[in-house]
Amino acid sequence: MRIILGVGGGIAAYKSASLLRLFTEAGHTVMVIPTRAADEFVGRATWEALSGHKVPDGIFDEVDQVNHVRLGQEADLIVVAPATADLMARAAAGMADDLLTNTLLVAACPVFMAPAMHTEMWTNPATRDNVEKLRNRGITVMEPDSGRLTGTDSGPGRLPEPEAIHAAALRLVDAPPRPLAGKRVVITAGGTLEALDPVRFLGNRSSGKQGVSLAKAAAQAGADVHFIAARMDVPPPTGIRLTNVESALELREATLAATAAADVVIMAAAVADFRPAELAGSKIKKRDDGDDPVIKLVRNPDILAELVTQRNDGRLPRSTVIIGFAAETGDEESDVLSYARAKLEKKGCDLLVLNEVGEGMVFAQDESSVQILSRSTGDVEHATGSKDDVAAAVIARAAGELDGS
Ligand code: CTP
């Protein structure tokens, strides 16, 4: 396997010499690309002696070989250790100001980063954002170890031991390929707000957590994600395309536009079925002498059903995978699964993710248990655990629908 070992400028760079040894001893071909700052810590002669390969000088080295593009294209795995705060910030920003960041930008292979920095830098919101961005793009950023740092300080930020980096990085290549690589996925999330007047609205308790987990899982599976967020209790995922909406009508417009270029659409949003028939131009006043106000509601369009109609009449590609969510309860007439099967048929989508509601409410909970119903196979798959676990199961099923398995 061809491995590129990117070395950032940190005192922990010396540990990467052992890491390099582990890779070469396991029979891999390793090319080391140190940043300029890394040269201050470990000399190039060390990398060249241990790897058996010349260390490229930079973007303008061997220009005729188009090194800055070729290295990233040809690699089977890129491991960055230590990944400094600065290096991760440059990678997250998509910068290409040295050979290593150029290589990261063209890389089509798995990328693994082992960070090392002072605790304050690791916990700084700027670094947190950058790490999340990189992870959302499918880059694996290892958690640093906790312990003694360069000075007298101690805490999370220590470069993990070379053996641990070696094992975790190789697991990445042994892992199955990213099933949604190159696929475009639209995810709606949160709850819509239906305005009554300039200050009041009708809303619902959807937290948006499940949608955020789905977006992360889809991005990790390699998808290009477009996240359409109605009102949410949690921040939207970073590093992916985001459209904010309020009402069901706005959500409909944004979703139909986005889905025209999508392979998968996941309707995780809690869409209000009704909206006030009239939107008062000014705040509705309380009149002590008058009758109690009556709010007339009108039906909102069913976006999920409309997506299915558009696919069936050819306005959307037939291959578009459409996924709905349903919160259902059973009753004395029928069990919850039968109601869900009926809803799947009625809505005509490909997968229906069933949340059984009742005693242990679904909204805003961190744990959930769902059943994923497939229309094409009639199969029902159970997924239980954190919202991330449930999201991973839904995304895996979505990938299965796409490739017909
Ligand atoms: N949905 C939608 N547009 C609506 C309402 C719901 O796209 N106006 C989508 C939701 O995003 C979710 C699924 O439909 O994926 C949820 O369906 P549900 O609300 O259970 O369907 P209803 O048709 O409203 O069912 P019920 O008759 O049980 O209320």
Short mmCIF file of C-alpha atoms and ligand atoms in Angstrom, two decimals:
data_model
loop_
_atom_site.label_atom_id
_atom_site.label_comp_id
_atom_site.label_asym_id
_atom_site.label_seq_id
_atom_site.Cartn_x
_atom_site.Cartn_y
_atom_site.Cartn_z
CA MET A 1 0.00 0.00 0.00
CA ARG A 2 1.22 3.53 -0.76
CA ILE A 3 1.02 5.65 2.36
CA ILE A 4 1.75 9.34 2.68
CA LEU A 5 2.86 10.35 6.14
CA GLY A 6 2.21 14.06 6.63
CA VAL A 7 4.15 15.49 9.55
CA GLY A 8 3.05 18.74 11.19
CA GLY A 9 5.30 21.08 13.12
CA GLY A 10 5.09 19.95 16.71
CA ILE A 11 7.46 18.50 19.26
CA ALA A 12 5.63 15.17 18.87
CA ALA A 13 7.03 14.91 15.31
CA TYR A 14 9.81 12.73 16.72
CA LYS A 15 7.24 10.01 17.50
CA SER A 16 6.33 9.89 13.80
CA ALA A 17 9.74 8.40 13.10
CA SER A 18 8.59 5.29 15.01
CA LEU A 19 5.26 5.42 13.23
CA LEU A 20 7.06 5.49 9.89
CA ARG A 21 9.07 2.44 10.93
CA LEU A 22 5.91 0.53 11.83
CA PHE A 23 4.46 1.23 8.38
CA THR A 24 7.63 0.27 6.48
CA GLU A 25 8.18 -2.84 8.57
CA ALA A 26 4.65 -3.95 7.70
CA GLY A 27 5.70 -3.76 4.04
CA HIS A 28 4.10 -0.47 3.03
CA THR A 29 5.72 2.14 0.81
CA VAL A 30 5.79 5.40 2.70
CA MET A 31 6.48 8.88 1.39
CA VAL A 32 6.94 11.51 4.09
CA ILE A 33 5.74 15.08 3.54
CA PRO A 34 6.76 17.28 6.44
CA THR A 35 5.47 20.84 6.72
CA ARG A 36 8.07 23.57 6.87
CA ALA A 37 7.48 23.87 10.62
CA ALA A 38 8.10 20.12 11.02
CA ASP A 39 11.61 20.61 9.64
CA GLU A 40 12.38 22.57 12.81
CA PHE A 41 11.80 19.42 14.86
CA VAL A 42 13.04 16.45 12.80
CA GLY A 43 15.56 16.68 9.98
CA ARG A 44 14.70 15.42 6.51
CA ALA A 45 17.62 12.99 6.61
CA THR A 46 15.73 11.01 9.27
CA TRP A 47 12.63 10.68 7.09
CA GLU A 48 14.66 9.77 4.02
CA ALA A 49 16.74 7.16 5.83
CA LEU A 50 13.75 5.51 7.47
CA SER A 51 11.43 5.61 4.44
CA GLY A 52 13.99 4.96 1.75
CA HIS A 53 12.42 7.78 -0.26
CA LYS A 54 13.48 11.31 -0.95
CA VAL A 55 11.39 13.90 0.87
CA PRO A 56 9.84 16.18 -1.74
CA ASP A 57 10.85 19.78 -1.30
CA GLY A 58 7.53 21.43 -1.93
CA ILE A 59 4.95 22.36 -4.52
CA PHE A 60 7.65 23.45 -6.94
CA ASP A 61 9.74 20.29 -6.60
CA GLU A 62 9.61 18.06 -9.70
CA VAL A 63 7.08 20.36 -11.32
CA ASP A 64 7.19 18.25 -14.50
CA GLN A 65 5.78 15.34 -12.46
CA VAL A 66 2.93 17.53 -11.14
CA ASN A 67 3.88 16.33 -7.69
CA HIS A 68 1.32 18.40 -5.81
CA VAL A 69 -1.50 16.54 -7.56
CA ARG A 70 0.09 13.17 -8.26
CA LEU A 71 1.06 12.29 -4.68
CA GLY A 72 -2.48 12.72 -3.35
CA GLN A 73 -4.04 10.94 -6.31
CA GLU A 74 -1.79 7.91 -6.06
CA ALA A 75 -1.88 7.39 -2.30
CA ASP A 76 -3.93 4.57 -0.74
CA LEU A 77 -3.87 6.20 2.68
CA ILE A 78 -2.76 9.53 4.11
CA VAL A 79 -1.80 9.71 7.76
CA VAL A 80 -1.10 13.09 9.33
CA ALA A 81 0.79 12.86 12.62
CA PRO A 82 1.14 15.08 14.46
CA ALA A 83 -1.78 17.10 13.10
CA THR A 84 -1.26 20.52 14.64
CA ALA A 85 -4.06 23.05 15.24
CA ASP A 86 -2.69 25.17 12.40
CA LEU A 87 -2.46 22.28 9.95
CA MET A 88 -6.02 21.14 10.70
CA ALA A 89 -7.27 24.74 10.33
CA ARG A 90 -5.62 24.99 6.92
CA ALA A 91 -7.01 21.62 5.86
CA ALA A 92 -10.50 22.52 7.12
CA ALA A 93 -10.36 25.80 5.19
CA GLY A 94 -9.39 23.94 2.02
CA MET A 95 -6.13 25.84 1.74
CA ALA A 96 -3.32 24.61 -0.46
CA ASP A 97 -0.36 26.67 0.63
CA ASP A 98 2.18 23.86 0.92
CA LEU A 99 2.72 20.38 -0.52
CA LEU A 100 0.92 18.60 2.32
CA THR A 101 -2.28 20.67 2.13
CA ASN A 102 -2.21 20.37 -1.69
CA THR A 103 -1.98 16.61 -1.30
CA LEU A 104 -4.86 16.56 1.18
CA LEU A 105 -7.03 18.53 -1.24
CA VAL A 106 -6.63 16.10 -4.10
CA ALA A 107 -6.72 12.95 -1.98
CA ALA A 108 -9.36 10.43 -2.97
CA CYS A 109 -8.16 7.89 -0.37
CA PRO A 110 -8.96 7.69 3.36
CA VAL A 111 -7.29 10.41 5.42
CA PHE A 112 -6.37 9.88 9.05
CA MET A 113 -5.23 12.63 11.42
CA ALA A 114 -3.65 12.19 14.84
CA PRO A 115 -3.73 15.58 16.55
CA ALA A 116 -1.19 16.86 19.05
CA MET A 117 -1.32 20.26 20.71
CA HIS A 118 -1.76 21.98 24.04
CA THR A 119 -5.07 21.34 25.79
CA GLU A 120 -6.19 24.96 25.39
CA MET A 121 -5.69 24.72 21.64
CA TRP A 122 -7.51 21.37 21.41
CA THR A 123 -10.52 22.63 23.37
CA ASN A 124 -10.61 26.03 21.67
CA PRO A 125 -13.89 26.48 19.74
CA ALA A 126 -11.92 27.26 16.57
CA THR A 127 -10.18 23.88 16.72
CA ARG A 128 -13.41 22.11 17.72
CA ASP A 129 -15.10 23.60 14.62
CA ASN A 130 -12.22 22.57 12.39
CA VAL A 131 -12.19 19.02 13.75
CA GLU A 132 -15.94 18.73 13.23
CA LYS A 133 -15.66 20.08 9.69
CA LEU A 134 -12.95 17.57 8.84
CA ARG A 135 -14.92 14.72 10.39
CA ASN A 136 -18.08 15.75 8.53
CA ARG A 137 -16.09 15.48 5.32
CA GLY A 138 -15.17 11.90 6.13
CA ILE A 139 -11.67 12.52 7.48
CA THR A 140 -10.92 10.46 10.58
CA VAL A 141 -9.57 12.65 13.36
CA MET A 142 -8.34 10.55 16.25
CA GLU A 143 -8.89 11.74 19.82
CA PRO A 144 -5.55 12.78 21.33
CA ASP A 145 -4.29 11.11 24.48
CA SER A 146 -4.43 12.81 27.81
CA GLY A 147 -1.19 13.24 29.73
CA ARG A 148 2.02 15.15 30.02
CA LEU A 149 2.44 17.78 27.28
CA THR A 150 5.54 19.65 26.14
CA GLY A 151 5.97 21.90 29.16
CA THR A 152 4.82 21.30 32.67
CA ASP A 153 1.20 21.19 31.57
CA SER A 154 -0.85 18.06 31.29
CA GLY A 155 -4.27 17.23 29.76
CA PRO A 156 -5.83 16.09 26.47
CA GLY A 157 -3.67 16.96 23.48
CA ARG A 158 -0.88 14.41 23.60
CA LEU A 159 -0.08 12.52 20.40
CA PRO A 160 -1.25 8.90 20.83
CA GLU A 161 1.49 6.27 20.81
CA PRO A 162 2.73 5.25 17.32
CA GLU A 163 1.33 1.71 17.75
CA ALA A 164 -2.16 3.11 18.40
CA ILE A 165 -2.00 5.46 15.40
CA HIS A 166 -0.66 2.67 13.20
CA ALA A 167 -3.47 0.27 14.14
CA ALA A 168 -6.28 2.84 13.89
CA ALA A 169 -5.08 4.22 10.56
CA LEU A 170 -4.82 0.77 8.97
CA ARG A 171 -8.32 -0.13 10.21
CA LEU A 172 -9.53 2.72 8.02
CA VAL A 173 -8.26 1.08 4.86
CA ASP A 174 -9.52 -2.32 5.89
CA ALA A 175 -12.92 -0.75 6.53
CA PRO A 176 -15.57 -1.18 3.83
CA PRO A 177 -15.64 1.53 1.15
CA ARG A 178 -17.76 4.60 1.77
CA PRO A 179 -21.13 3.50 0.40
CA LEU A 180 -22.45 6.97 -0.44
CA ALA A 181 -19.27 8.34 -2.04
CA GLY A 182 -20.26 10.69 -4.85
CA LYS A 183 -23.96 10.60 -3.91
CA ARG A 184 -25.99 13.69 -3.12
CA VAL A 185 -28.23 13.45 -0.09
CA VAL A 186 -30.85 15.99 1.00
CA ILE A 187 -31.88 15.85 4.66
CA THR A 188 -34.67 17.93 6.19
CA ALA A 189 -34.73 18.32 9.96
CA GLY A 190 -36.30 20.17 12.87
CA GLY A 191 -39.88 21.36 13.21
CA THR A 192 -41.64 23.92 11.03
CA LEU A 193 -43.05 27.18 12.44
CA GLU A 194 -46.37 28.36 11.15
CA ALA A 195 -46.79 32.08 11.75
CA LEU A 196 -50.02 33.49 13.20
CA ASP A 197 -48.90 37.08 13.33
CA PRO A 198 -45.49 38.84 13.40
CA VAL A 199 -44.72 37.48 16.89
CA ARG A 200 -46.67 34.25 17.32
CA PHE A 201 -46.48 30.88 15.64
CA LEU A 202 -47.65 27.30 15.88
CA GLY A 203 -44.74 24.91 16.23
CA ASN A 204 -43.75 21.48 17.41
CA ARG A 205 -41.21 19.89 19.72
CA SER A 206 -38.89 18.34 17.15
CA SER A 207 -35.31 18.92 18.36
CA GLY A 208 -33.55 18.28 15.06
CA LYS A 209 -31.11 15.87 16.77
CA GLN A 210 -31.96 12.91 14.58
CA GLY A 211 -31.52 15.03 11.46
CA VAL A 212 -28.09 16.19 12.59
CA SER A 213 -27.03 12.59 13.26
CA LEU A 214 -28.27 11.60 9.82
CA ALA A 215 -26.27 14.40 8.20
CA LYS A 216 -23.11 13.32 10.01
CA ALA A 217 -23.65 9.66 9.09
CA ALA A 218 -24.31 10.52 5.44
CA ALA A 219 -21.20 12.70 5.26
CA GLN A 220 -19.15 9.95 6.87
CA ALA A 221 -20.48 7.54 4.27
CA GLY A 222 -19.02 9.88 1.66
CA ALA A 223 -22.19 11.73 0.60
CA ASP A 224 -22.41 15.34 -0.45
CA VAL A 225 -25.05 16.49 2.04
CA HIS A 226 -27.52 19.37 1.73
CA PHE A 227 -29.15 20.00 5.10
CA ILE A 228 -32.46 21.86 5.19
CA ALA A 229 -33.13 23.02 8.73
CA ALA A 230 -36.43 24.17 10.16
CA ARG A 231 -36.42 25.30 13.83
CA MET A 232 -34.05 23.13 15.89
CA ASP A 233 -32.85 22.93 19.51
CA VAL A 234 -29.35 21.89 18.46
CA PRO A 235 -26.90 23.60 16.12
CA PRO A 236 -26.90 22.33 12.54
CA PRO A 237 -23.91 20.25 11.45
CA THR A 238 -20.96 22.31 10.27
CA GLY A 239 -19.03 21.89 7.08
CA ILE A 240 -21.97 20.93 4.92
CA ARG A 241 -24.40 22.87 2.76
CA LEU A 242 -27.15 24.42 4.89
CA THR A 243 -30.49 26.05 4.04
CA ASN A 244 -32.55 27.52 6.88
CA VAL A 245 -36.33 27.60 6.60
CA GLU A 246 -39.25 28.32 8.92
CA SER A 247 -42.62 27.27 7.55
CA ALA A 248 -43.79 24.12 5.80
CA LEU A 249 -44.24 26.12 2.59
CA GLU A 250 -40.63 27.34 2.75
CA LEU A 251 -39.47 23.82 3.54
CA ARG A 252 -41.41 22.50 0.55
CA GLU A 253 -39.82 25.01 -1.80
CA ALA A 254 -36.27 24.39 -0.53
CA THR A 255 -36.71 20.61 -0.55
CA LEU A 256 -38.17 20.37 -4.05
CA ALA A 257 -35.38 22.60 -5.40
CA ALA A 258 -32.64 20.61 -3.65
CA THR A 259 -34.07 17.21 -4.53
CA ALA A 260 -33.94 17.92 -8.26
CA ALA A 261 -30.21 17.15 -8.03
CA ALA A 262 -30.25 14.49 -5.33
CA ASP A 263 -29.85 10.73 -5.17
CA VAL A 264 -31.45 10.38 -1.73
CA VAL A 265 -33.88 12.59 0.17
CA ILE A 266 -34.59 12.02 3.84
CA MET A 267 -37.63 13.76 5.28
CA ALA A 268 -36.71 13.79 8.97
CA ALA A 269 -38.38 17.18 9.55
CA ALA A 270 -41.57 17.35 11.59
CA VAL A 271 -43.71 19.22 9.11
CA ALA A 272 -46.81 20.91 10.48
CA ASP A 273 -49.83 19.41 8.77
CA PHE A 274 -51.78 22.65 9.17
CA ARG A 275 -51.04 26.38 9.14
CA PRO A 276 -53.16 29.39 10.10
CA ALA A 277 -55.41 30.28 7.19
CA GLU A 278 -54.46 33.92 7.55
CA LEU A 279 -51.28 35.60 8.63
CA ALA A 280 -52.17 38.76 10.55
CA GLY A 281 -50.08 41.71 9.36
CA SER A 282 -49.85 43.10 12.89
CA LYS A 283 -49.94 41.50 16.32
CA ILE A 284 -53.37 40.07 17.16
CA LYS A 285 -54.68 42.16 20.08
CA LYS A 286 -56.43 40.80 23.13
CA ARG A 287 -59.89 42.33 23.35
CA ASP A 288 -61.22 41.95 26.87
CA ASP A 289 -64.78 42.58 25.80
CA GLY A 290 -64.70 40.41 22.68
CA ASP A 291 -65.19 36.73 21.93
CA ASP A 292 -62.38 34.25 22.35
CA PRO A 293 -60.39 34.21 19.12
CA VAL A 294 -60.85 31.29 16.76
CA ILE A 295 -57.92 30.35 14.57
CA LYS A 296 -58.85 28.80 11.26
CA LEU A 297 -56.28 26.33 9.96
CA VAL A 298 -55.69 25.13 6.43
CA ARG A 299 -53.86 22.01 5.32
CA ASN A 300 -50.16 22.21 4.39
CA PRO A 301 -48.93 20.33 1.35
CA ASP A 302 -47.53 16.88 2.09
CA ILE A 303 -43.95 17.29 0.88
CA LEU A 304 -43.07 13.61 1.13
CA ALA A 305 -46.09 12.64 -0.95
CA GLU A 306 -45.27 15.36 -3.47
CA LEU A 307 -41.71 14.06 -3.87
CA VAL A 308 -43.09 10.60 -4.59
CA THR A 309 -45.55 12.03 -7.14
CA GLN A 310 -42.77 13.96 -8.84
CA ARG A 311 -40.67 10.82 -9.07
CA ASN A 312 -43.57 8.74 -10.37
CA ASP A 313 -44.42 11.22 -13.12
CA GLY A 314 -40.80 11.64 -14.18
CA ARG A 315 -40.06 15.09 -12.82
CA LEU A 316 -37.49 13.47 -10.51
CA PRO A 317 -35.25 10.58 -11.61
CA ARG A 318 -36.80 7.18 -10.96
CA SER A 319 -33.66 6.22 -9.07
CA THR A 320 -34.17 8.88 -6.36
CA VAL A 321 -34.45 7.15 -2.99
CA ILE A 322 -37.12 8.80 -0.84
CA ILE A 323 -37.19 8.20 2.91
CA GLY A 324 -39.93 9.24 5.32
CA PHE A 325 -40.21 9.22 9.09
CA ALA A 326 -43.32 8.36 11.05
CA ALA A 327 -44.21 8.63 14.69
CA GLU A 328 -46.95 6.08 15.31
CA THR A 329 -48.76 4.33 18.10
CA GLY A 330 -50.68 1.09 18.07
CA ASP A 331 -54.23 0.88 19.41
CA GLU A 332 -56.85 -1.75 20.16
CA GLU A 333 -57.66 -2.14 16.45
CA SER A 334 -54.17 -2.71 15.10
CA ASP A 335 -50.50 -2.86 16.08
CA VAL A 336 -48.02 -0.13 15.34
CA LEU A 337 -46.23 -2.06 12.59
CA SER A 338 -49.44 -2.59 10.62
CA TYR A 339 -50.17 1.13 10.81
CA ALA A 340 -46.61 1.85 9.64
CA ARG A 341 -46.92 -0.57 6.71
CA ALA A 342 -50.14 1.15 5.68
CA LYS A 343 -48.46 4.54 5.90
CA LEU A 344 -45.52 3.32 3.80
CA GLU A 345 -47.94 2.19 1.10
CA LYS A 346 -49.97 5.39 1.29
CA LYS A 347 -46.93 7.67 1.12
CA GLY A 348 -45.22 5.56 -1.54
CA CYS A 349 -41.70 6.29 -0.29
CA ASP A 350 -38.94 3.67 -0.35
CA LEU A 351 -38.12 3.50 3.34
CA LEU A 352 -40.17 4.52 6.33
CA VAL A 353 -38.40 4.98 9.63
CA LEU A 354 -40.90 4.17 12.33
CA ASN A 355 -40.59 5.69 15.77
CA GLU A 356 -43.01 4.09 18.16
CA VAL A 357 -44.28 6.87 20.37
CA GLY A 358 -45.97 6.53 23.70
CA GLU A 359 -44.62 6.33 27.20
CA GLY A 360 -40.94 6.94 26.35
CA MET A 361 -41.39 10.02 24.18
CA VAL A 362 -39.26 10.40 21.08
CA PHE A 363 -38.80 14.13 20.97
CA ALA A 364 -35.50 15.49 22.31
CA GLN A 365 -34.36 12.10 23.63
CA ASP A 366 -30.79 10.98 23.00
CA GLU A 367 -31.60 7.29 22.74
CA SER A 368 -34.12 5.88 20.34
CA SER A 369 -35.40 2.69 18.89
CA VAL A 370 -36.79 2.55 15.38
CA GLN A 371 -37.93 0.07 12.77
CA ILE A 372 -36.90 0.70 9.18
CA LEU A 373 -39.49 -0.58 6.71
CA SER A 374 -38.49 -1.14 3.10
CA ARG A 375 -41.21 -1.04 0.43
CA SER A 376 -39.19 -2.91 -2.19
CA THR A 377 -38.27 -5.89 0.00
CA GLY A 378 -40.97 -5.74 2.67
CA ASP A 379 -38.17 -6.15 5.22
CA VAL A 380 -38.26 -4.55 8.63
CA GLU A 381 -34.96 -3.76 10.32
CA HIS A 382 -34.69 -2.86 13.98
CA ALA A 383 -32.19 -0.19 15.07
CA THR A 384 -31.67 0.78 18.68
CA GLY A 385 -29.15 2.99 20.43
CA SER A 386 -28.04 6.59 20.24
CA LYS A 387 -29.41 8.82 17.49
CA ASP A 388 -26.00 8.38 15.81
CA ASP A 389 -26.46 4.58 15.85
CA VAL A 390 -29.97 4.89 14.42
CA ALA A 391 -28.70 7.34 11.78
CA ALA A 392 -25.94 4.93 10.75
CA ALA A 393 -28.53 2.16 10.28
CA VAL A 394 -30.79 4.43 8.18
CA ILE A 395 -27.88 5.57 6.01
CA ALA A 396 -26.71 1.97 5.52
CA ARG A 397 -30.26 1.01 4.42
CA ALA A 398 -30.41 4.04 2.10
CA ALA A 399 -27.16 2.90 0.47
CA GLY A 400 -28.67 -0.58 0.12
CA GLU A 401 -31.73 0.87 -1.65
CA LEU A 402 -29.45 2.78 -4.03
CA ASP A 403 -27.48 -0.25 -5.12
CA GLY A 404 -30.52 -2.51 -5.03
CA SER A 405 -29.27 -4.77 -2.24
N1 CTP B 1 -44.34 15.08 5.97
C1 CTP B 1 -44.27 15.91 4.89
N2 CTP B 1 -45.16 16.92 4.73
C2 CTP B 1 -46.16 17.08 5.61
C3 CTP B 1 -46.26 16.22 6.72
C4 CTP B 1 -45.34 15.23 6.87
O1 CTP B 1 -43.37 15.75 4.07
N3 CTP B 1 -47.01 18.07 5.44
C5 CTP B 1 -43.36 14.00 6.10
C6 CTP B 1 -42.48 14.08 7.34
O2 CTP B 1 -41.28 14.77 7.11
C7 CTP B 1 -42.21 12.62 7.65
C8 CTP B 1 -43.52 11.98 7.27
O3 CTP B 1 -44.10 12.81 6.27
O4 CTP B 1 -41.20 12.08 6.86
C9 CTP B 1 -44.35 11.94 8.48
O5 CTP B 1 -45.55 11.57 8.19
P1 CTP B 1 -46.74 11.79 9.23
O6 CTP B 1 -46.69 13.16 9.77
O7 CTP B 1 -46.74 10.65 10.14
O8 CTP B 1 -47.75 11.64 8.14
P2 CTP B 1 -49.16 12.16 8.12
O9 CTP B 1 -49.58 12.00 6.72
O10 CTP B 1 -49.19 13.52 8.73
O11 CTP B 1 -49.79 11.08 9.02
P3 CTP B 1 -50.99 11.18 9.98
O12 CTP B 1 -52.11 11.09 9.09
O13 CTP B 1 -50.72 10.01 10.88
O14 CTP B 1 -50.80 12.51 10.69
#
